Amino acid sequence: MVKALPQRFNPDLLARDGTRFELVLPQSQMARLSSIVSSADNDVQVTALFSRRTRHILISGRISTRFTLQCQRCLNSMHVDISEPFELVFVDNEEKASELPKELDPVVLDEKGQIHVVDLFEDEVILHIPDIPKHSDMTTCEMHQTEFGDLPADVEEGTKNPFEALKNLNLH
Ligand SMILES: [Zn+2]
């Protein structure tokens, strides 16, 4: 059974049956994430399952989204798609979070034992934004630069570079 994950929920209640949850969360609802990406115009898709392990309730699943970022080589816009597994452990307070084994990632619930989905997933999504986003190969960057008429100086001056000539051939 697949259900929509509520915006705010109590994990203890949701862990009682084996329901799989789905959630679509606009990036624009994530303030910190919005300040990092060049445009927060995509959705975050989450599929998740709650489970109990010893004294803890866990949420695990997969987060997928597309980041719109600025390429740090050619400064044009680019997309980075991610689809990453996650596993988080709910705890009642910061003290209990610090007691968790290092391999477990804690999420601190509010005083009512609840959490909002933005608070739950925003850090996890930010974690996967590349530090220095770049088009995967130089050719893509150069194509962008050509479009904008901003050729690197050595090409403008007609430097004889056999690799440049090969690259131009490949484009046709
Ligand atoms: Zn680029």
Coordinates of C-alpha atoms and ligand atoms in Angstrom, one line a residue:
M1 CA 0.0 0.0 0.0
V2 CA 1.3 3.5 -0.9
K3 CA 0.0 6.6 0.9
A4 CA 0.8 10.3 0.7
L5 CA 3.0 11.3 3.5
P6 CA 1.3 14.0 5.6
Q7 CA 3.0 17.4 5.8
R8 CA 3.5 17.0 9.5
F9 CA 3.4 13.6 11.2
N10 CA 4.1 11.5 14.3
P11 CA 6.5 8.7 13.3
D12 CA 5.4 6.5 16.1
L13 CA 1.9 6.3 14.6
L14 CA 3.1 5.9 11.0
A15 CA 5.5 3.0 12.0
R16 CA 2.6 0.8 13.1
D17 CA 1.9 -0.8 9.7
G18 CA 4.2 -1.4 6.8
T19 CA 2.8 1.4 4.7
R20 CA 5.1 2.9 2.0
F21 CA 4.8 6.6 1.7
E22 CA 5.3 9.0 -1.2
L23 CA 5.8 12.7 -1.1
V24 CA 6.3 15.5 -3.6
L25 CA 7.9 18.5 -2.1
P26 CA 8.5 21.7 -4.1
Q27 CA 12.1 23.0 -3.6
S28 CA 10.7 26.5 -3.2
Q29 CA 9.3 25.4 0.2
M30 CA 12.9 24.8 1.4
A31 CA 14.3 28.2 2.3
R32 CA 18.0 27.2 2.8
L33 CA 18.1 25.1 -0.3
S34 CA 16.5 27.9 -2.3
S35 CA 19.4 30.2 -1.3
I36 CA 22.0 27.7 -2.6
V37 CA 20.6 26.7 -6.0
S38 CA 20.3 29.2 -8.8
S39 CA 16.6 28.4 -9.2
A40 CA 14.4 26.3 -6.9
D41 CA 11.9 25.4 -9.6
N42 CA 12.0 21.6 -9.3
D43 CA 10.2 19.1 -7.0
V44 CA 11.7 16.7 -4.6
Q45 CA 10.3 13.2 -4.8
V46 CA 10.5 11.0 -1.8
T47 CA 9.5 7.4 -1.2
A48 CA 9.8 6.2 2.4
L49 CA 9.1 3.3 4.7
F50 CA 9.0 3.5 8.5
S51 CA 10.5 0.7 10.6
R52 CA 11.5 -0.1 14.2
R53 CA 15.0 -1.2 15.1
T54 CA 15.7 -1.9 18.8
R55 CA 14.5 1.3 20.6
H56 CA 14.4 3.5 17.5
I57 CA 12.0 4.4 14.7
L58 CA 13.7 4.8 11.4
I59 CA 12.6 6.3 8.1
S60 CA 14.4 5.0 5.0
G61 CA 13.8 5.3 1.3
R62 CA 15.0 7.3 -1.7
I63 CA 15.1 11.0 -2.5
S64 CA 15.2 12.2 -6.1
T65 CA 15.3 15.7 -7.5
R66 CA 16.9 17.9 -10.1
F67 CA 19.1 20.8 -9.1
T68 CA 19.4 23.9 -11.3
L69 CA 22.9 25.2 -10.6
Q70 CA 25.5 27.5 -12.2
C71 CA 28.4 25.7 -13.8
Q72 CA 31.6 26.9 -12.1
R73 CA 33.6 26.6 -15.3
C74 CA 31.4 28.4 -18.0
L75 CA 29.0 30.1 -15.5
N76 CA 26.0 29.0 -17.5
S77 CA 23.0 27.2 -16.1
M78 CA 23.1 23.4 -15.7
H79 CA 21.1 20.6 -14.2
V80 CA 22.2 17.9 -11.8
D81 CA 19.8 14.9 -11.2
I82 CA 20.1 12.9 -8.1
S83 CA 18.4 9.8 -6.8
E84 CA 19.9 8.8 -3.4
P85 CA 19.0 6.4 -0.6
F86 CA 18.6 7.8 2.9
E87 CA 18.1 6.5 6.4
L88 CA 17.2 8.7 9.4
V89 CA 16.5 7.9 13.0
F90 CA 13.9 9.8 15.0
V91 CA 14.9 11.1 18.5
D92 CA 13.1 13.1 21.1
N93 CA 15.8 15.7 21.7
E94 CA 19.4 16.8 21.0
E95 CA 20.7 14.9 24.0
K96 CA 19.3 11.6 22.6
A97 CA 20.7 12.6 19.2
S98 CA 24.2 12.8 20.7
E99 CA 23.9 9.4 22.3
L100 CA 23.3 7.7 18.9
P101 CA 26.0 5.6 17.3
K102 CA 27.9 7.6 14.7
E103 CA 26.6 5.6 11.7
L104 CA 23.0 6.7 12.5
D105 CA 21.7 10.0 11.3
P106 CA 19.3 11.6 13.9
V107 CA 16.3 13.8 13.3
V108 CA 15.0 15.6 16.4
L109 CA 11.2 15.7 16.8
D110 CA 9.4 18.6 18.3
E111 CA 7.9 18.6 21.8
K112 CA 4.7 16.9 20.5
G113 CA 6.7 14.1 19.0
Q114 CA 6.1 15.4 15.4
I115 CA 8.1 16.7 12.5
H116 CA 7.3 18.7 9.4
V117 CA 8.4 17.1 6.1
V118 CA 10.5 20.2 5.1
D119 CA 12.5 20.0 8.4
L120 CA 12.9 16.3 7.9
F121 CA 14.2 16.3 4.3
E122 CA 15.8 19.7 3.6
D123 CA 19.2 18.8 5.1
E124 CA 19.2 15.4 3.4
V125 CA 18.5 17.1 0.0
I126 CA 21.1 19.9 0.6
L127 CA 23.7 17.1 1.3
H128 CA 23.6 16.0 -2.3
I129 CA 24.1 19.4 -4.0
P130 CA 27.6 19.2 -5.6
D131 CA 30.1 21.6 -3.9
I132 CA 31.5 22.7 -7.3
P133 CA 29.0 22.0 -10.0
K134 CA 30.5 21.6 -13.5
H135 CA 29.2 20.4 -16.8
S136 CA 30.5 16.8 -17.1
D137 CA 32.8 17.6 -20.0
M138 CA 34.6 20.7 -21.4
T139 CA 32.9 20.4 -24.7
T140 CA 29.5 21.2 -23.2
C141 CA 31.0 24.3 -21.5
E142 CA 32.6 25.4 -24.8
M143 CA 29.3 25.0 -26.6
H144 CA 27.7 27.3 -24.1
Q145 CA 30.4 29.8 -24.5
T146 CA 30.1 29.7 -28.3
E147 CA 26.4 30.3 -28.0
F148 CA 27.1 33.4 -26.0
G149 CA 29.9 34.6 -28.3
D150 CA 32.4 34.4 -25.5
L151 CA 35.1 32.2 -27.0
P152 CA 38.3 31.5 -25.0
A153 CA 41.1 33.8 -26.2
D154 CA 43.3 31.1 -27.8
V155 CA 40.4 30.0 -30.1
E156 CA 39.7 33.6 -31.2
E157 CA 43.3 34.0 -32.1
G158 CA 43.1 30.9 -34.3
T159 CA 45.8 28.9 -32.4
K160 CA 46.5 25.7 -34.3
N161 CA 45.4 23.0 -31.9
P162 CA 44.8 19.5 -33.5
F163 CA 42.3 18.6 -30.7
E164 CA 40.2 21.7 -31.4
A165 CA 40.0 20.7 -35.1
L166 CA 38.9 17.1 -34.1
K167 CA 36.3 18.4 -31.8
N168 CA 34.8 20.6 -34.5
L169 CA 34.6 17.6 -36.8
N170 CA 32.7 15.6 -34.2
L171 CA 30.1 18.3 -33.9
H172 CA 29.0 17.9 -37.5
Ligands
ZN1 ZN 29.9 24.6 -18.1

